[in-house]
Short mmCIF file of C-alpha atoms and ligand atoms in Angstrom, two decimals:
data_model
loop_
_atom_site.label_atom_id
_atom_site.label_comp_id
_atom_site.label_asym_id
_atom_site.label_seq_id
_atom_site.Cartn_x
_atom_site.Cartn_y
_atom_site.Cartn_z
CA UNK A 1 -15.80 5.44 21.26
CA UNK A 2 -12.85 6.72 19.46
CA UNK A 3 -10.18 4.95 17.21
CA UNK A 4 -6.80 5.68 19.80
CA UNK A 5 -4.42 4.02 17.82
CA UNK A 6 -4.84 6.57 14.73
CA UNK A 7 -4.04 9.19 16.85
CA UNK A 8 -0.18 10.55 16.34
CA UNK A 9 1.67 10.92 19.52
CA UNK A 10 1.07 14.29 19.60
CA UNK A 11 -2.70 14.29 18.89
CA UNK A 12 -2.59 11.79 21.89
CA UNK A 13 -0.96 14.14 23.96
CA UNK A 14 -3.27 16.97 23.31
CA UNK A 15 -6.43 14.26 24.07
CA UNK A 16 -4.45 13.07 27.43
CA UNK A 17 -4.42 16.89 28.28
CA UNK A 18 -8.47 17.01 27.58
CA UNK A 19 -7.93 14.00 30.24
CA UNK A 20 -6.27 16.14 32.50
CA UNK A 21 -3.27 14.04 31.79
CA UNK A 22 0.36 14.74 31.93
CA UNK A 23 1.94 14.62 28.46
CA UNK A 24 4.40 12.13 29.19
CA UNK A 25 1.48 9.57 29.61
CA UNK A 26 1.01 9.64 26.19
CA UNK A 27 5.01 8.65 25.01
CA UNK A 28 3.85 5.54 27.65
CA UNK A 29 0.77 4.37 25.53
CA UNK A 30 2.09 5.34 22.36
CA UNK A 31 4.40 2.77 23.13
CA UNK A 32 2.21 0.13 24.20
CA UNK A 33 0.25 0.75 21.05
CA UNK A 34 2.84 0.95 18.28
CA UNK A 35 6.16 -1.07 19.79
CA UNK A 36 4.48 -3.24 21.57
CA UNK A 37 1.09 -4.00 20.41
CA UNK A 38 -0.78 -4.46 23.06
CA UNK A 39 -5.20 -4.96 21.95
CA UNK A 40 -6.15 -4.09 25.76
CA UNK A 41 -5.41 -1.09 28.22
CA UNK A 42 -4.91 -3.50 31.01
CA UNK A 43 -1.70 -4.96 29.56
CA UNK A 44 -0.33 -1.01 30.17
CA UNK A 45 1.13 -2.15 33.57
CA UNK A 46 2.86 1.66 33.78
CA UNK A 47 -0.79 3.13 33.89
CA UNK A 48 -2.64 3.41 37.04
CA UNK A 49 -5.96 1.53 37.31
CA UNK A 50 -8.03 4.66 37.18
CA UNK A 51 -6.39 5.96 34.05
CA UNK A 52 -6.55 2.38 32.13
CA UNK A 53 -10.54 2.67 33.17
CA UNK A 54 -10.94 6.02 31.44
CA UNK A 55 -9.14 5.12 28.42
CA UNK A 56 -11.20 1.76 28.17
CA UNK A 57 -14.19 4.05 28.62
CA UNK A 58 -13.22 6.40 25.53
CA UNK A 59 -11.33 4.69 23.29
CA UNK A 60 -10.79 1.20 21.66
CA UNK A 61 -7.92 -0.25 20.13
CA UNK A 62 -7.97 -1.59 16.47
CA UNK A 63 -6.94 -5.00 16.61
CA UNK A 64 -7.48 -7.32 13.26
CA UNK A 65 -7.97 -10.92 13.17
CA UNK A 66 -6.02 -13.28 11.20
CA UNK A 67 -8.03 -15.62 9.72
CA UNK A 68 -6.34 -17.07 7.10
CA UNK A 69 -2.22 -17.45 6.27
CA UNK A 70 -0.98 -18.93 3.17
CA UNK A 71 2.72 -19.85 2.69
CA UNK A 72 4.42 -19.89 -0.04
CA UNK A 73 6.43 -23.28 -0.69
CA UNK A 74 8.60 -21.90 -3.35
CA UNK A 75 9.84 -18.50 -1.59
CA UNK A 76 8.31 -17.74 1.97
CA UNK A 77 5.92 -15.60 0.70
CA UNK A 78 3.04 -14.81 3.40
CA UNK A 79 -0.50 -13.64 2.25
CA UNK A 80 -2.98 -12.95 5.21
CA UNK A 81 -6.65 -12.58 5.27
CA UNK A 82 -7.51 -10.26 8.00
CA UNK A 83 -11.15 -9.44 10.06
CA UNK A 84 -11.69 -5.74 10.42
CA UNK A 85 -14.22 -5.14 13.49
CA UNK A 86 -17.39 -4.95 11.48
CA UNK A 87 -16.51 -8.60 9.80
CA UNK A 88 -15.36 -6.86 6.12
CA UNK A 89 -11.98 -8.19 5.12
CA UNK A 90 -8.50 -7.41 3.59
CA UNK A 91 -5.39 -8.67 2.40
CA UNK A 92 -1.20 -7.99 3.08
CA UNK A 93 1.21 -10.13 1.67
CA UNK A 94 4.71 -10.64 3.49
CA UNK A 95 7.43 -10.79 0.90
CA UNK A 96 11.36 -12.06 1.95
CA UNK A 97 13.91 -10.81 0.26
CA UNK A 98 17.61 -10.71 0.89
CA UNK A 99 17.53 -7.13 1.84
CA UNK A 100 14.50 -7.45 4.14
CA UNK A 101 11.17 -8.03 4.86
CA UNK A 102 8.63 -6.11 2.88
CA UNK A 103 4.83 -6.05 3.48
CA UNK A 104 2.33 -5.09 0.75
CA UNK A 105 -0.88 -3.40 2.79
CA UNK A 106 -4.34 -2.86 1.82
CA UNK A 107 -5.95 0.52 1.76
CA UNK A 108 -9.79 0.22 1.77
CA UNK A 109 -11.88 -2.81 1.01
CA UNK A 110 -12.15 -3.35 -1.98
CA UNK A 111 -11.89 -0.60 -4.87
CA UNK A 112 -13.80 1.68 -7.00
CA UNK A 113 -11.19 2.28 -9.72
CA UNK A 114 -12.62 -0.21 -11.98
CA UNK A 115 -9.39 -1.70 -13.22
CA UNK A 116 -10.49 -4.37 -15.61
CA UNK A 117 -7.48 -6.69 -14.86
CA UNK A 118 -7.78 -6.29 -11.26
CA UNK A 119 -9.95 -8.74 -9.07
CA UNK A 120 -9.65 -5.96 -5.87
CA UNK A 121 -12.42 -4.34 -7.75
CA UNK A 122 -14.98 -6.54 -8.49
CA UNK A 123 -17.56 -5.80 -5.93
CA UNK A 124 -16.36 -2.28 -6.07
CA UNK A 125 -15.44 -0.26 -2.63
CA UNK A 126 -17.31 -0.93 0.75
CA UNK A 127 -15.04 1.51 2.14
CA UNK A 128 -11.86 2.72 3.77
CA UNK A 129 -9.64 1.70 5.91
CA UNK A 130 -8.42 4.00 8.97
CA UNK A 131 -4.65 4.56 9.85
CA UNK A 132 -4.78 2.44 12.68
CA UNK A 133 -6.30 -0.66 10.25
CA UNK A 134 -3.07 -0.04 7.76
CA UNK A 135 -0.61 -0.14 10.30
CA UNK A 136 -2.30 -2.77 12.28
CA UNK A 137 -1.91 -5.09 9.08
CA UNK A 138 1.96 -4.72 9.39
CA UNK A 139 1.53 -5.04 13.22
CA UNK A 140 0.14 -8.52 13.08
CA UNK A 141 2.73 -9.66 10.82
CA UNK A 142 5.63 -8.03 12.62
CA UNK A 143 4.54 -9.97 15.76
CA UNK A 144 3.55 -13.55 13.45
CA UNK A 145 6.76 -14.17 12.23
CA UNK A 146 9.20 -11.81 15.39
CA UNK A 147 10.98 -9.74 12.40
CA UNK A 148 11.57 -6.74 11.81
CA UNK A 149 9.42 -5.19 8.77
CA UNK A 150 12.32 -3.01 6.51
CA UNK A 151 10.12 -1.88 3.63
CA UNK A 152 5.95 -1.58 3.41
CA UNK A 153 4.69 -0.82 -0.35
CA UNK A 154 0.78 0.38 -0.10
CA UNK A 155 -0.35 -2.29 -2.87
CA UNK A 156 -2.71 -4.28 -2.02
CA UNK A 157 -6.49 -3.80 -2.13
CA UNK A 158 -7.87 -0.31 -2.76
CA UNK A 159 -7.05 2.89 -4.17
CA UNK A 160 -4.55 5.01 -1.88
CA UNK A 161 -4.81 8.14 -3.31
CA UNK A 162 -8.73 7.91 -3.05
CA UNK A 163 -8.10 7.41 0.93
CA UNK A 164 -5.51 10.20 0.73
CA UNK A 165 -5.75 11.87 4.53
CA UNK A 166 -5.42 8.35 6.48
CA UNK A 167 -2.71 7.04 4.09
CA UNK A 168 -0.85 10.33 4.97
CA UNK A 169 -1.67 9.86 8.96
CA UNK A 170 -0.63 6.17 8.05
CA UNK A 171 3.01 6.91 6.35
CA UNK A 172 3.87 9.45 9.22
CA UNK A 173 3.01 6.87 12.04
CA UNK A 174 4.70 4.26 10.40
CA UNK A 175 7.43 6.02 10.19
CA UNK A 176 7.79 7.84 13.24
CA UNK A 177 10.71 7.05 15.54
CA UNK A 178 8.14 6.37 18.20
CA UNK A 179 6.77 3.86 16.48
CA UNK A 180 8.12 0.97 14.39
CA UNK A 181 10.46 3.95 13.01
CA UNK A 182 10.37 2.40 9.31
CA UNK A 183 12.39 5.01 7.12
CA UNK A 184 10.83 7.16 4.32
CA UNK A 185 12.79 5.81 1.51
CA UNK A 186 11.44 2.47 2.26
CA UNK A 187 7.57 3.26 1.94
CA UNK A 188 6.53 3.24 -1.85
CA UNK A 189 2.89 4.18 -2.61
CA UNK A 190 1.31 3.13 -5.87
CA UNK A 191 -1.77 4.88 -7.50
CA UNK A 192 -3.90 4.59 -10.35
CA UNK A 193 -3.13 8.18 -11.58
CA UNK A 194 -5.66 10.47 -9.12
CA UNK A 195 -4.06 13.74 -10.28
CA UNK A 196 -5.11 16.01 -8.50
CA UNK A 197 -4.08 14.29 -5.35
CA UNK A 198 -0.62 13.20 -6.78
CA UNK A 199 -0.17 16.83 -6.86
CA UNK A 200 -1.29 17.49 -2.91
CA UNK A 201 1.12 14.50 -1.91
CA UNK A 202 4.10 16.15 -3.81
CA UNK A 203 3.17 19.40 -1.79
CA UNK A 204 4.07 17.27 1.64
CA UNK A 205 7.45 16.49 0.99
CA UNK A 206 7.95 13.22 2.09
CA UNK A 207 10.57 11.00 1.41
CA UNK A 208 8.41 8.61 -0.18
CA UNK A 209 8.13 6.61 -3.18
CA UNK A 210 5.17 7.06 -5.50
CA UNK A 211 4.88 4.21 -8.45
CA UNK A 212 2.15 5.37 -11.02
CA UNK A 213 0.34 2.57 -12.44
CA UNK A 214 1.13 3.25 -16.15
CA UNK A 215 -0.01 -0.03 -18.23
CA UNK A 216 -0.62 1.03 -21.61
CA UNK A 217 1.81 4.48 -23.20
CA UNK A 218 -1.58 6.08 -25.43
CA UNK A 219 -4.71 7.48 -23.98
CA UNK A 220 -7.04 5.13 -26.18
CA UNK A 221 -5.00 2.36 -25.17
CA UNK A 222 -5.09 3.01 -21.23
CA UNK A 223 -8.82 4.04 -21.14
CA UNK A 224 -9.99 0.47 -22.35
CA UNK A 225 -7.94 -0.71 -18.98
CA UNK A 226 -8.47 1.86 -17.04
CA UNK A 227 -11.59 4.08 -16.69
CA UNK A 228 -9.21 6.67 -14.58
CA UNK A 229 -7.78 7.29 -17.77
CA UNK A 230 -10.97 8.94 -19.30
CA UNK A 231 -10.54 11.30 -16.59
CA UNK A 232 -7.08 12.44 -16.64
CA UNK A 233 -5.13 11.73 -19.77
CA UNK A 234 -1.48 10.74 -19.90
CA UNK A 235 -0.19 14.34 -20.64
CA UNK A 236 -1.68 15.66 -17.12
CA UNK A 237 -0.33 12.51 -15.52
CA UNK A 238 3.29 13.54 -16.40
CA UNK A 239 3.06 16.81 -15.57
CA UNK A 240 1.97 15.86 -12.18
CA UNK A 241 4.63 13.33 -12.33
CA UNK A 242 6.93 15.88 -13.12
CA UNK A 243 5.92 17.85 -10.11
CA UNK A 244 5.93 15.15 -7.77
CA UNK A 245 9.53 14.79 -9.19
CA UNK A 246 10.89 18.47 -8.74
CA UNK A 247 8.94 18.79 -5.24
CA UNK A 248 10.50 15.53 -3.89
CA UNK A 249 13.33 14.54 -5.46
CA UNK A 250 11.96 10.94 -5.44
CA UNK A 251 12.54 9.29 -8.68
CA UNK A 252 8.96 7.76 -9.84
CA UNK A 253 8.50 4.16 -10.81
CA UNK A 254 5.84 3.05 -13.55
CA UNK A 255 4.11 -0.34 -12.86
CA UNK A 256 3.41 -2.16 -15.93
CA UNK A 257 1.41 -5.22 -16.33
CA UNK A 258 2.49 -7.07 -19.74
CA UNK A 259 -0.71 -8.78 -21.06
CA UNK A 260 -0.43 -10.96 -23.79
CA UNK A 261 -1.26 -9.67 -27.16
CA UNK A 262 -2.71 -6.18 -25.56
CA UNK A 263 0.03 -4.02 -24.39
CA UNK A 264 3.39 -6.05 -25.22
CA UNK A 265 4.71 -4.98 -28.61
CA UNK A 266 7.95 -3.14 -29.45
CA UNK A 267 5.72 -0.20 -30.36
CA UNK A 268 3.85 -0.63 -27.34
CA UNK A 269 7.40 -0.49 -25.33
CA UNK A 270 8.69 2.84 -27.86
CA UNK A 271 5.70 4.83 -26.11
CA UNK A 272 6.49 3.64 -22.10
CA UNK A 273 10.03 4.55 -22.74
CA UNK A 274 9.42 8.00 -24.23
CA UNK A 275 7.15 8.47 -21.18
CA UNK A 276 9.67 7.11 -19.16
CA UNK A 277 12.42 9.43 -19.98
CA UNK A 278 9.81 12.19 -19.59
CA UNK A 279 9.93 12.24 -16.10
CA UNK A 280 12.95 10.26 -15.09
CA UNK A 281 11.18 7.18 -14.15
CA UNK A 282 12.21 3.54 -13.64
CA UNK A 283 9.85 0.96 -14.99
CA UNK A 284 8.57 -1.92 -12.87
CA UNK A 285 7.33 -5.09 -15.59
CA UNK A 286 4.93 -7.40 -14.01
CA UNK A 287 3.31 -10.45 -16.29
CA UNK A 288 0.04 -10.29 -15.46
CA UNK A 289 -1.55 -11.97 -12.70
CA UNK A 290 -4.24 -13.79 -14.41
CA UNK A 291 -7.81 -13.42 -12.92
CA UNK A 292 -10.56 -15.75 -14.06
CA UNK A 293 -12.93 -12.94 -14.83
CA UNK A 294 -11.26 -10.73 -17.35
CA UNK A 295 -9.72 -13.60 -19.53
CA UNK A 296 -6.13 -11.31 -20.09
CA UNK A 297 -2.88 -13.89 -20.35
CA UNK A 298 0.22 -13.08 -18.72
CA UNK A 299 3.28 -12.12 -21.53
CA UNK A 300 5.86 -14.94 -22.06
CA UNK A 301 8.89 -14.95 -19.97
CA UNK A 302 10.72 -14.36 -23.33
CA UNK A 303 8.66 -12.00 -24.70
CA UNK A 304 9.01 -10.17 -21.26
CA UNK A 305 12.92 -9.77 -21.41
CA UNK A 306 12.76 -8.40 -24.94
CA UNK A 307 10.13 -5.72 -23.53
CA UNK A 308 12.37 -4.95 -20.91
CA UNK A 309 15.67 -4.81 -23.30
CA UNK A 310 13.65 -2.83 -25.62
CA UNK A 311 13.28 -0.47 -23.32
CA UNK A 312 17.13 -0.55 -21.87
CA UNK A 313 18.38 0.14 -25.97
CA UNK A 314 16.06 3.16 -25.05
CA UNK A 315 18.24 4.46 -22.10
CA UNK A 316 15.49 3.31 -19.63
CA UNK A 317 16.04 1.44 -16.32
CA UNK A 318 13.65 -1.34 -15.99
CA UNK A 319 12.96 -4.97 -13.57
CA UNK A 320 10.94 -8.15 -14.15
CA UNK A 321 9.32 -7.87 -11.10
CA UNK A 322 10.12 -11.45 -9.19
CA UNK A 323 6.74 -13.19 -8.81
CA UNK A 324 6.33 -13.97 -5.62
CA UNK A 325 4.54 -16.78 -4.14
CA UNK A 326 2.89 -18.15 -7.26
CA UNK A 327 1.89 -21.19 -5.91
CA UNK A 328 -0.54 -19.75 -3.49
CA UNK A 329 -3.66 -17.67 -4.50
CA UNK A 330 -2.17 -14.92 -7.19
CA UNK A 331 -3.25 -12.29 -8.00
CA UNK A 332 -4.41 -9.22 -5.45
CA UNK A 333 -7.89 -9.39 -3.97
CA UNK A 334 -8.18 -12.94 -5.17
CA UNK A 335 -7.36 -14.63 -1.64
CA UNK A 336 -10.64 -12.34 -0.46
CA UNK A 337 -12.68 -12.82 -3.47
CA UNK A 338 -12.53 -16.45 -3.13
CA UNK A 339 -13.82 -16.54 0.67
CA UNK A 340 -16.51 -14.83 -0.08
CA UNK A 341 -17.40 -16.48 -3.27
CA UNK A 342 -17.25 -19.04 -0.28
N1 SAH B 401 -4.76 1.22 -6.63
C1 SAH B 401 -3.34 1.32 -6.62
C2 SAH B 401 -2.64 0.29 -5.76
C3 SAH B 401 -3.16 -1.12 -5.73
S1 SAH B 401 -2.83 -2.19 -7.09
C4 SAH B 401 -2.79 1.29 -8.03
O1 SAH B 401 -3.57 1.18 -8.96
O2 SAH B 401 -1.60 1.46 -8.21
C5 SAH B 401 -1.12 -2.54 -7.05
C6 SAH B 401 -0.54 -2.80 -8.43
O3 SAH B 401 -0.96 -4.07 -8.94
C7 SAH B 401 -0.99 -1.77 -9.46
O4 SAH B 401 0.09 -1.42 -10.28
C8 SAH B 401 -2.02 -2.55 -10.23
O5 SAH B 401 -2.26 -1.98 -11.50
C9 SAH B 401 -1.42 -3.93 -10.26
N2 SAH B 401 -2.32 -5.04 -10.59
C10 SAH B 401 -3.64 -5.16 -10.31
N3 SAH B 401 -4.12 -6.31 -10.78
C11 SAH B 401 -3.09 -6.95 -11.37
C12 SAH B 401 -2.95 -8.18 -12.05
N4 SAH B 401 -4.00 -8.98 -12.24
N5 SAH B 401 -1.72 -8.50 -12.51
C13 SAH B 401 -0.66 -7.68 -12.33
N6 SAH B 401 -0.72 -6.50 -11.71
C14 SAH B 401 -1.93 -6.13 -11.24
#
């Protein structure tokens, strides 16, 4: 059986043909799949009976379970626990603000970066997630709360660069005007720092914004958080910053999670900014989300504005990223991670 709603509209139509379809069938169930979001062929009332049997017989359609919501009682933030089909499970997060709704999707379960503030990781990757499981996770949401979706960040569990062909497939669906038409500018990828890959998504062209998880401005620092680090240092990561700049146009953000006592001080913000002004990029300051296993304490609120004016004196753009929905389970992967602690 194969995975229909991955297909784009025109890889449908060229299967429908195979079918002995006309093309037009296909703008029908693209609809049905990706406007309307129908888990059955027998809800496509336009199809006749014979072609809804023969698409049952080939196909299946992704649909994910929601098992678990949690709402936030201080802003409306939504994180869901969904079921893929062979029981493994990921995490969105719906986030309100004033200019929209934006959804934070998973990429794969779990993660093989190795992050060692990150609790997506622990367990390491089981594996990836398909286009259709992506854009199903914004599907579900779309439909729980009847909103419109403006903005989709691909943040949550897993390693998008490291899943690079069905994030692409996912990003063009998502934004197709077939679909739920969501524009370019308002998709934001973020990525450890795969290189080589950066490079291959800068030769696409899309309107699309990449955030580079920075977190520490010296090699020695970022290898002891990151073990991608030992593999590309922070001079190659520019330069393919750099690229990704010149290709797209798309001004870069660095994500930076302040942990007390590791990666806060004012030399510690001298080094991001230099970086910074490298390659044009705006800087994106998180506290840390605190995760019981790694023992790392989120930077004072105080100590966080001086960061981020430190780096403003510097001629560098930076936000406090708003934390959203602290009240419910924190940090990334920790909503999953405690189900199956169970
Ligand atoms: N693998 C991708 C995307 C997923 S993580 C990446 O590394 O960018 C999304 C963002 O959350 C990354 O910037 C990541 O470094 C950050 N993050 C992970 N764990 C965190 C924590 N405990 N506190 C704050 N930010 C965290």
């Amino acid at each position: 059986m194969k995975d229909i709603k991955s297909l784009t509209l025109n890889e449908l139509k060229e299967e429908l043909a195979l079918l002995g379809e006309k093309p037009f069938r296909a703008g029908q169930i693209y609809k049905w799949l990706h406007v309307r979001f129908v888990s059955s062929f027998d809800e496509m009332s336009d199809l006749s009976k014979s072609l809804r049997e023969k698409l049952a017989g080939e196909y299946y359609i992704t649909d994910l379970k929601k098992l678990e919501v949690q709402i936030s009682q201080d802003d409306g933030t939504r994180k869901y626990l969904f079921e893929l089909s062979d029981g493994n499970t990921v995490e969105s997060v719906l986030m309100r603000y004033h200019h929209g709704n934006s959804v934070c999707v998973s990429s794969q379960v779990g993660c093989r970066m190795g992050c060692t503030f990150c609790a997506s990781t622990i367990g390491g990757c089981i594996r990836s997630l398909e286009p259709s499981e992506i854009l199903d996770q914004i599907y579900k949401i779309t439909s729980d709360i009847s909103e419109r979706i403006s903005n989709v960040v691909v943040m949550g569990m897993g390693e998008p660069m490291d899943n690079f062909d069905n994030v692409v497939q996912f990003l063009t669906m998502i934004s197709d005007e077939n679909g739920l038409n969501i524009s370019q500018r308002n998709l934001t990828v973020s990525t450890c720092g795969l290189v080589p890959e950066i490079r291959r998504f800068a030769d696409l062209h899309l309107s699309v914004t990449l955030a580079i998880s920075l977190h520490a401005g010296t090699d020695e620092k970022r290898q002891r958080l990151m073990p991608i680090a030992r593999r590309y240092s922070i001079d190659e990561l520019m330069d393919a910053c750099k690229y990704f700049f010149k290709e797209t146009g798309r001004r870069l953000t660095f994500e930076y999670a302040l942990i007390a006592g590791v990666n806060d001080t004012p030399q510690d913000a001298d080094e991001i900014a230099g970086l910074a002004k490298r390659v044009s990029a705006h800087v994106n300051l998180i506290p840390v989300n605190p995760v019981t296993e790694t023992g790392y304490r989120p930077t004072s609120g105080k100590e966080t504005n001086a960061f981020k004016k430190a780096l403003e004196d510097r001629g560098v753009t930076a936000t406090v990223r708003r934390e959203m929905g602290r009240d419910i389970d924190g940090a990334c992967g920790q909503l999953r991670k405690r189900r199956l602690d169970g």
